[in-house]
Amino acid sequence: MQITVKLYGSLCIGRFNSALCEYPDHCTVLTIVKSLGIPSEYLIRLRNGSHVQFDEVVQDGDTISLLPMLDGG
Amino acid sequence: MRILSQNPVADTSSVLYRRCVIDLATGTSTQNDVPCKNLEDVLGGFGRSYQILAERRISEAYCPENPLILNIGILTGSTVMTGLRSYFSSYSPLKHSKKGLPSAMWSAGSGNFGNKLKWSGVDEVIFENRSEVPVYAVFSEGENGANVELKSATHLLGLTSHEKIMALQKEYTDAHFAVIGPAGENFNNVYMGAVVLSTDNQLKSGEGKSRFAGRGGMGSMMGYKNLIAIVARSSDKMGKITPDMRDVNRDVIKNGGSARFQPVSQGGHGGTWANIDVLQAFHAVPENNFRPKGDEDVAGLFRGNVEKDFDIQSEACFRCGIRCHNNLFHRNADGSRGALAAKFDFEPLILFGSNIGINNGRQVTELIHLCDSLGMDAISLGTTISYLLEYNARHPEQPLCDGVGFGQFDKIRDLIVQTGRGNLCAVGRGVMRLSEQTGETSYAMHVKGLELPAYLPETNPAYAFAIAGGHMSMGTHMYLAKEGKTGLDDWVEVITRQGLLQVGYDMIGLCKFVGVGMGHELIPRAISEATGLKVSSEEIVAAVRRAYLRGLALELRQGYEDDEYTLPAQVFENPNPKVTLPAFVTPEFFAQMKQKVWAVFKPEMKGLLP
Ligand code: SF4
């Protein structure tokens, strides 16, 4: 299935900002994160704009956004 | 500090800290070792200073009885990485209840000043009364504690904060400095004066790379007391780093929490600047007075775009491997690095950028630099200016301050200079007072009289329970963006369990950018390795909780009413549809949240004040 993956901030470095990626059916958000070599700690995950857990199963045509979880100061 | 037993919980009085009381009116000082009354005293920072403030009934900030307390945390001056914080506490000239009583406040800063103060031989200084003439205080290491002198500061008057530091360095080559800028000197018209702290990098390079204890007008308090600077002299007394301490410091660097603030080149996310990318994904970056427009205008302030014009260097405070400072340097015509332009942290970047309609990196750097030089709190100043600009946009026929508007760089620059030099009290006294004068309070972005940082209030209802600055004293400002949670119980839980523990860093002397919660095992391990004291995580968490609740109780004693625990009315009256994060902060939600939070807090607050 085809998933649009969007990356933000430093996660783009050496990867991409936005790409259409091929993944096996029934894969989870965590599968996508791992496939990109992104550490799963401190990561904001959105599926079609809504926050999701790592074990959320994605569907063909979804957009998964991954953002670094930062903080203030 | 004198530590006579390893168990400070069983016998808190076995830990003693060295207190110096300086009567600025007479120029005399006394020092003694004070036994700790509780674990908050042992941990230090505001946990200790608020107990002193609680003993005084102060009805106006600028009065001789209002003390200015300078202290450190238990890990300041230790070999724990980031253990260098110093704290300034007082009843604030800026933050006050509607009854007109000043609220207690503290403000924290990095740099190397806190270390030097500790190594000079004192853990706490209480400045009493006020001096008739401008003075600076010098602490030098002596045989039995610090030697203390007050000296004339006439030659420092009118200098910018950086110029003051450089002038003092000529005389004191072994020292670090806490100074005020022109804003603090003009305390009557500027209530948002910051304390400006020197860094090693600044003293070596001669460039204005200070750190700031900005919130609540502690620099204005120094100005009121005619205390223009504080000099802390000592040799470098950093202890030997044991193998166990090396492990502690490795964990400070390697824990994922601090990695977020480390440079990209080091595998981190590049400091707080990177927040702009994250929040823009939700159109939640403040623009035009906390009113995102739903467009991409802020992209001009993304790192990749600013990098085209400036050299960006990741730098650090004394021996800190987190290296969270993003310093911007001009580029010379030949492409080499030129002079320092400004530091870029998220708050000043947004509050002197998109939130006042400026998305040009060059212009933003100039405004940040001006604010820093004049010695003002970037958050209070930026947020007050954005209110003024919105007021003018709403009242083109009868604007204030020469009709200055969003994006008008030259006029805004002039406004900052006029404010910092004490010529514009409408801005210098903060947004609450300004909005009360204009009669339009709904879009004045403050909570309880303290200006909001650069996180939208509709995304953080917990601002109401921050006791000393919206994001520094309630760690929930990114909760919605991070977790997406909008449930009532989620918010009550995060406020009453995790959010309030944010203030623990303002006790122990470490920087918040260590990035772990107060309940993390790293904290007791660091304390044990640095001091020998055995304290459990649970005991630390309980002490931090008491300290926070004491602060909240002190707010109530200073006249805050229930209706002041609120958000700017615009949040409820006119939600912004451009923000793509869930809009959940309705009046009903907020009222229920407050009720539940008070139900947890109020019983625990009993007995915390004298
Ligand atoms: S984390 Fe940043 S502000 Fe804190 S001590 Fe390190 S360099 Fe300084």
Tab-separated table of C-alpha atoms in Angstrom, chain B residues 225-558:
chain	number	residue	atom	x	y	z
B	225	LYS	CA	17.741	48.567	45.343
B	226	ASN	CA	20.381	50.608	43.501
B	227	LEU	CA	22.322	47.394	43.103
B	228	ILE	CA	23.712	47.692	39.599
B	229	ALA	CA	25.851	44.570	39.516
B	230	ILE	CA	27.053	41.613	41.540
B	231	VAL	CA	30.577	40.302	41.156
B	232	ALA	CA	31.478	36.769	42.246
B	233	ARG	CA	35.223	36.168	42.452
B	234	SER	CA	36.934	32.887	43.074
B	235	SER	CA	39.357	30.415	41.654
B	236	ASP	CA	37.927	27.545	39.652
B	237	LYS	CA	36.927	24.994	42.274
B	238	MET	CA	35.300	22.417	40.100
B	239	GLY	CA	35.910	19.117	41.875
B	240	LYS	CA	37.512	16.045	40.416
B	241	ILE	CA	35.209	14.044	38.194
B	242	THR	CA	34.919	10.545	39.652
B	243	PRO	CA	34.127	7.563	37.420
B	244	ASP	CA	30.577	7.507	38.817
B	245	MET	CA	30.163	11.187	38.077
B	246	ARG	CA	31.419	10.579	34.581
B	247	ASP	CA	28.566	8.080	34.254
B	248	VAL	CA	26.081	10.646	35.558
B	249	ASN	CA	27.280	13.169	33.006
B	250	ARG	CA	27.253	10.619	30.234
B	251	ASP	CA	23.614	9.956	31.097
B	252	VAL	CA	22.872	13.692	31.097
B	253	ILE	CA	24.124	13.779	27.544
B	254	LYS	CA	22.842	10.431	26.356
B	255	ASN	CA	19.339	10.439	27.797
B	256	GLY	CA	16.933	11.183	25.000
B	257	GLY	CA	15.531	14.168	26.907
B	258	SER	CA	18.611	16.325	26.605
B	259	ALA	CA	19.351	15.107	23.083
B	260	ARG	CA	16.420	17.207	21.953
B	261	PHE	CA	18.321	20.359	22.868
B	262	GLN	CA	21.675	19.307	21.484
B	263	PRO	CA	23.030	20.498	18.136
B	264	VAL	CA	21.948	18.685	15.017
B	265	SER	CA	25.634	17.986	14.305
B	266	GLN	CA	25.728	16.113	17.613
B	267	GLY	CA	22.675	14.017	16.737
B	268	GLY	CA	20.222	16.312	18.536
B	269	HIS	CA	17.289	18.348	17.306
B	270	GLY	CA	18.994	21.730	17.468
B	271	GLY	CA	17.677	23.389	20.616
B	272	THR	CA	14.383	25.120	21.218
B	273	TRP	CA	14.582	26.811	17.823
B	274	ALA	CA	13.353	23.568	16.276
B	275	ASN	CA	10.017	24.020	18.064
B	276	ILE	CA	9.019	26.329	15.263
B	277	ASP	CA	9.023	23.469	12.734
B	278	VAL	CA	6.946	21.291	15.039
B	279	LEU	CA	4.380	23.912	15.970
B	280	GLN	CA	4.066	25.182	12.424
B	281	ALA	CA	2.934	21.700	11.412
B	282	PHE	CA	-0.194	22.538	13.464
B	283	HIS	CA	-0.262	26.226	12.550
B	284	ALA	CA	0.356	26.867	16.218
B	285	VAL	CA	3.293	29.273	15.994
B	286	PRO	CA	2.217	32.610	17.475
B	287	GLU	CA	1.749	35.261	14.817
B	288	ASN	CA	0.423	38.803	15.170
B	289	ASN	CA	-0.234	38.620	18.903
B	290	PHE	CA	-0.838	34.888	19.337
B	291	ARG	CA	-3.159	34.632	16.364
B	292	PRO	CA	-1.711	32.218	13.782
B	293	LYS	CA	-2.836	33.049	10.264
B	294	GLY	CA	-2.783	29.528	8.854
B	295	ASP	CA	-0.190	30.442	6.232
B	296	GLU	CA	3.496	29.738	5.783
B	297	ASP	CA	4.860	33.204	6.568
B	298	VAL	CA	6.867	31.960	9.550
B	299	ALA	CA	8.964	29.785	7.261
B	300	GLY	CA	11.331	32.757	6.994
B	301	LEU	CA	12.390	31.958	10.549
B	302	PHE	CA	13.079	28.262	9.950
B	303	ARG	CA	16.666	27.362	10.559
B	304	GLY	CA	17.291	26.433	6.926
B	305	ASN	CA	16.253	29.895	5.791
B	306	VAL	CA	18.073	31.851	8.483
B	307	GLU	CA	21.208	29.833	7.736
B	308	LYS	CA	21.354	31.441	4.314
B	309	ASP	CA	22.174	34.787	5.930
B	310	PHE	CA	24.062	33.818	9.077
B	311	ASP	CA	26.681	31.458	10.403
B	312	ILE	CA	25.093	29.448	13.189
B	313	GLN	CA	27.270	28.156	15.974
B	314	SER	CA	26.160	25.794	18.739
B	315	GLU	CA	27.750	26.985	21.937
B	316	ALA	CA	27.428	26.273	25.625
B	317	CYS	CA	27.674	27.437	29.184
B	318	PHE	CA	30.622	26.384	31.290
B	319	ARG	CA	31.539	22.771	30.495
B	320	CYS	CA	28.073	21.847	29.274
B	321	GLY	CA	27.940	19.184	26.596
B	322	ILE	CA	24.300	19.865	25.735
B	323	ARG	CA	25.384	23.014	23.903
B	324	CYS	CA	21.908	24.389	23.468
B	325	HIS	CA	22.841	27.963	22.516
B	326	ASN	CA	22.314	28.795	18.885
B	327	ASN	CA	24.451	31.866	18.312
B	328	LEU	CA	24.105	33.649	15.000
B	329	PHE	CA	27.065	35.436	13.463
B	330	HIS	CA	27.095	37.860	10.571
B	331	ARG	CA	28.997	36.767	7.488
B	332	ASN	CA	31.783	38.975	6.207
B	333	ALA	CA	31.969	39.891	2.541
B	334	ASP	CA	34.627	37.191	2.013
B	335	GLY	CA	32.323	34.572	3.544
B	336	SER	CA	34.205	34.327	6.840
B	337	ARG	CA	32.441	34.590	10.179
B	338	GLY	CA	31.792	38.139	11.355
B	339	ALA	CA	30.493	39.631	14.582
B	340	LEU	CA	27.848	38.044	16.793
B	341	ALA	CA	24.336	39.026	15.704
B	342	ALA	CA	22.192	37.442	18.425
B	343	LYS	CA	21.271	34.206	20.147
B	344	PHE	CA	18.284	32.403	18.695
B	345	ASP	CA	16.080	30.596	21.166
B	346	PHE	CA	12.466	29.842	20.460
B	347	GLU	CA	10.971	32.482	22.761
B	348	PRO	CA	12.764	35.596	21.535
B	349	LEU	CA	12.738	34.312	17.973
B	350	ILE	CA	8.960	34.126	17.898
B	351	LEU	CA	8.131	37.012	20.192
B	352	PHE	CA	10.384	39.402	18.256
B	353	GLY	CA	9.526	37.692	14.992
B	354	SER	CA	6.291	36.217	13.745
B	355	ASN	CA	4.324	37.386	16.770
B	356	ILE	CA	4.980	41.004	15.893
B	357	GLY	CA	4.691	40.442	12.159
B	358	ILE	CA	8.398	40.140	11.372
B	359	ASN	CA	9.620	37.037	9.557
B	360	ASN	CA	12.973	38.320	8.428
B	361	GLY	CA	15.851	36.731	10.340
B	362	ARG	CA	18.096	39.786	10.093
B	363	GLN	CA	15.503	42.065	11.611
B	364	VAL	CA	14.643	39.612	14.352
B	365	THR	CA	18.293	39.270	15.381
B	366	GLU	CA	18.570	43.022	15.735
B	367	LEU	CA	15.523	43.241	17.986
B	368	ILE	CA	16.666	40.329	20.165
B	369	HIS	CA	20.076	41.894	20.492
B	370	LEU	CA	18.544	45.220	21.532
B	371	CYS	CA	16.316	43.623	24.137
B	372	ASP	CA	19.276	41.718	25.564
B	373	SER	CA	21.561	44.744	25.604
B	374	LEU	CA	19.012	46.885	27.362
B	375	GLY	CA	18.416	44.078	29.843
B	376	MET	CA	14.740	43.234	29.488
B	377	ASP	CA	12.824	39.985	29.641
B	378	ALA	CA	12.254	39.000	26.018
B	379	ILE	CA	8.968	37.279	26.823
B	380	SER	CA	7.399	40.161	28.719
B	381	LEU	CA	8.613	42.765	26.268
B	382	GLY	CA	7.701	40.846	23.115
B	383	THR	CA	4.249	39.964	24.393
B	384	THR	CA	3.510	43.511	25.520
B	385	ILE	CA	4.591	44.903	22.158
B	386	SER	CA	2.428	42.428	20.250
B	387	TYR	CA	-0.577	43.572	22.282
B	388	LEU	CA	0.175	47.190	21.468
B	389	LEU	CA	0.438	46.373	17.758
B	390	GLU	CA	-2.894	44.591	17.819
B	391	TYR	CA	-4.480	47.473	19.663
B	392	ASN	CA	-3.248	49.816	16.932
B	393	ALA	CA	-4.536	47.487	14.229
B	394	ARG	CA	-7.959	47.629	15.891
B	395	HIS	CA	-7.839	51.390	16.398
B	396	PRO	CA	-6.224	52.929	13.316
B	397	GLU	CA	-8.023	56.185	14.052
B	398	GLN	CA	-6.584	56.562	17.551
B	399	PRO	CA	-3.461	54.454	17.797
B	400	LEU	CA	-0.875	54.433	20.555
B	401	CYS	CA	2.861	55.072	20.291
B	402	ASP	CA	2.999	56.784	16.930
B	403	GLY	CA	0.712	54.216	15.351
B	404	VAL	CA	3.326	51.455	15.240
B	405	GLY	CA	1.957	48.376	13.490
B	406	PHE	CA	2.745	44.721	12.878
B	407	GLY	CA	5.896	44.251	10.822
B	408	GLN	CA	7.070	47.869	11.113
B	409	PHE	CA	10.633	47.082	12.004
B	410	ASP	CA	12.040	50.589	12.384
B	411	LYS	CA	9.225	51.775	14.606
B	412	ILE	CA	9.345	48.626	16.712
B	413	ARG	CA	13.096	48.979	17.137
B	414	ASP	CA	12.579	52.525	18.361
B	415	LEU	CA	9.867	51.335	20.718
B	416	ILE	CA	12.257	48.823	22.275
B	417	VAL	CA	14.947	51.456	22.761
B	418	GLN	CA	12.483	53.883	24.294
B	419	THR	CA	11.159	51.188	26.621
B	420	GLY	CA	14.584	49.984	27.713
B	421	ARG	CA	15.770	53.512	28.364
B	422	GLY	CA	12.773	54.136	30.597
B	423	ASN	CA	10.897	56.519	28.309
B	424	LEU	CA	7.858	54.368	27.629
B	425	CYS	CA	6.220	53.093	30.766
B	426	ALA	CA	3.113	52.013	28.828
B	427	VAL	CA	5.166	49.123	27.471
B	428	GLY	CA	7.733	48.815	30.254
B	429	ARG	CA	5.129	48.042	32.897
B	430	GLY	CA	3.791	45.048	31.037
B	431	VAL	CA	0.710	43.985	29.178
B	432	MET	CA	-1.706	43.629	32.077
B	433	ARG	CA	-1.357	47.245	33.097
B	434	LEU	CA	-1.375	48.456	29.497
B	435	SER	CA	-4.552	46.542	28.688
B	436	GLU	CA	-6.250	47.835	31.816
B	437	GLN	CA	-5.421	51.371	30.658
B	438	THR	CA	-6.836	50.807	27.190
B	439	GLY	CA	-9.810	48.897	28.570
B	440	GLU	CA	-9.291	46.052	26.088
B	441	THR	CA	-8.139	43.081	28.091
B	442	SER	CA	-9.414	40.099	26.089
B	443	TYR	CA	-6.372	39.868	23.826
B	444	ALA	CA	-3.758	40.819	26.419
B	445	MET	CA	-1.678	37.668	26.590
B	446	HIS	CA	-0.903	37.254	30.244
B	447	VAL	CA	-1.992	35.003	33.040
B	448	LYS	CA	-2.055	36.427	36.541
B	449	GLY	CA	-0.162	39.493	35.355
B	450	LEU	CA	2.775	37.722	33.757
B	451	GLU	CA	3.127	37.728	29.993
B	452	LEU	CA	2.745	34.427	28.161
B	453	PRO	CA	5.641	32.712	26.440
B	454	ALA	CA	5.435	31.749	22.778
B	455	TYR	CA	2.986	28.867	23.159
B	456	LEU	CA	-0.661	29.535	22.421
B	457	PRO	CA	-2.953	29.695	25.445
B	458	GLU	CA	-5.652	27.700	23.662
B	459	THR	CA	-3.183	24.801	23.612
B	460	ASN	CA	-2.308	24.999	27.299
B	461	PRO	CA	-5.110	25.602	29.812
B	462	ALA	CA	-2.600	24.726	32.534
B	463	TYR	CA	-1.071	28.197	32.223
B	464	ALA	CA	-3.528	29.109	34.951
B	465	PHE	CA	-1.540	26.994	37.384
B	466	ALA	CA	1.933	28.181	36.430
B	467	ILE	CA	3.316	30.059	39.420
B	468	ALA	CA	6.342	31.812	37.950
B	469	GLY	CA	6.020	31.997	34.200
B	470	GLY	CA	3.872	30.005	31.820
B	471	HIS	CA	6.358	27.462	30.581
B	472	MET	CA	9.074	27.595	33.216
B	473	SER	CA	6.844	26.630	36.117
B	474	MET	CA	4.284	24.283	34.566
B	475	GLY	CA	5.626	21.785	32.085
B	476	THR	CA	2.533	21.381	29.949
B	477	HIS	CA	3.084	23.933	27.189
B	478	MET	CA	3.797	21.256	24.561
B	479	TYR	CA	1.525	18.574	25.996
B	480	LEU	CA	-1.217	18.982	23.388
B	481	ALA	CA	1.212	19.076	20.465
B	482	LYS	CA	3.133	16.124	21.852
B	483	GLU	CA	0.310	13.862	22.980
B	484	GLY	CA	-2.798	15.252	21.335
B	485	LYS	CA	-4.723	14.704	24.571
B	486	THR	CA	-7.848	16.726	25.240
B	487	GLY	CA	-9.532	14.769	28.020
B	488	LEU	CA	-10.405	16.475	31.262
B	489	ASP	CA	-8.795	13.774	33.361
B	490	ASP	CA	-5.675	13.816	31.198
B	491	TRP	CA	-5.202	17.510	31.872
B	492	VAL	CA	-5.954	17.277	35.569
B	493	GLU	CA	-3.458	14.434	35.817
B	494	VAL	CA	-0.722	16.181	33.872
B	495	ILE	CA	-1.086	19.397	35.877
B	496	THR	CA	-1.236	17.784	39.292
B	497	ARG	CA	1.351	15.021	38.734
B	498	GLN	CA	3.975	15.911	36.114
B	499	GLY	CA	3.530	19.524	35.054
B	500	LEU	CA	4.204	21.068	38.426
B	501	LEU	CA	7.424	19.081	38.877
B	502	GLN	CA	8.994	21.239	36.182
B	503	VAL	CA	9.905	23.649	38.974
B	504	GLY	CA	12.238	21.108	40.552
B	505	TYR	CA	15.013	22.174	38.236
B	506	ASP	CA	14.703	25.644	39.751
B	507	MET	CA	15.637	24.164	43.093
B	508	ILE	CA	18.476	21.764	42.457
B	509	GLY	CA	20.747	23.933	40.328
B	510	LEU	CA	20.533	21.998	37.077
B	511	CYS	CA	19.225	23.185	33.748
B	512	LYS	CA	15.802	22.015	32.555
B	513	PHE	CA	17.444	20.875	29.358
B	514	VAL	CA	18.767	17.826	31.172
B	515	GLY	CA	15.343	16.764	30.004
B	516	VAL	CA	14.364	14.062	32.496
B	517	GLY	CA	11.482	14.260	34.958
B	518	MET	CA	12.154	14.995	38.630
B	519	GLY	CA	11.271	11.388	39.447
B	520	HIS	CA	14.050	10.053	37.211
B	521	GLU	CA	16.790	8.071	38.943
B	522	LEU	CA	19.418	10.374	37.449
B	523	ILE	CA	18.504	13.154	39.899
B	524	PRO	CA	19.153	11.313	43.214
B	525	ARG	CA	22.205	9.696	41.648
B	526	ALA	CA	23.600	13.106	40.713
B	527	ILE	CA	22.894	14.476	44.196
B	528	SER	CA	24.481	11.480	45.863
B	529	GLU	CA	27.577	11.575	43.694
B	530	ALA	CA	28.050	15.335	44.072
B	531	THR	CA	27.290	15.709	47.780
B	532	GLY	CA	27.127	12.285	49.404
B	533	LEU	CA	23.505	12.925	50.396
B	534	LYS	CA	21.163	9.991	50.048
B	535	VAL	CA	17.696	11.086	48.960
B	536	SER	CA	15.191	8.970	47.124
B	537	SER	CA	13.307	9.979	43.996
B	538	GLU	CA	10.071	9.891	45.976
B	539	GLU	CA	11.473	12.269	48.580
B	540	ILE	CA	12.700	14.661	45.900
B	541	VAL	CA	9.358	14.609	44.119
B	542	ALA	CA	7.528	15.232	47.411
B	543	ALA	CA	9.779	18.205	48.240
B	544	VAL	CA	9.351	19.724	44.783
B	545	ARG	CA	5.608	19.278	45.071
B	546	ARG	CA	5.544	21.042	48.443
B	547	ALA	CA	7.648	23.876	47.054
B	548	TYR	CA	5.300	24.334	44.113
B	549	LEU	CA	2.226	24.226	46.332
B	550	ARG	CA	3.795	26.716	48.715
B	551	GLY	CA	4.178	29.030	45.720
B	552	LEU	CA	0.544	28.554	44.823
B	553	ALA	CA	-0.493	29.201	48.429
B	554	LEU	CA	1.597	32.350	48.404
B	555	GLU	CA	-0.237	33.545	45.305
B	556	LEU	CA	-3.539	33.180	47.107
B	557	ARG	CA	-2.185	35.013	50.118
B	558	GLN	CA	-1.196	37.881	47.808
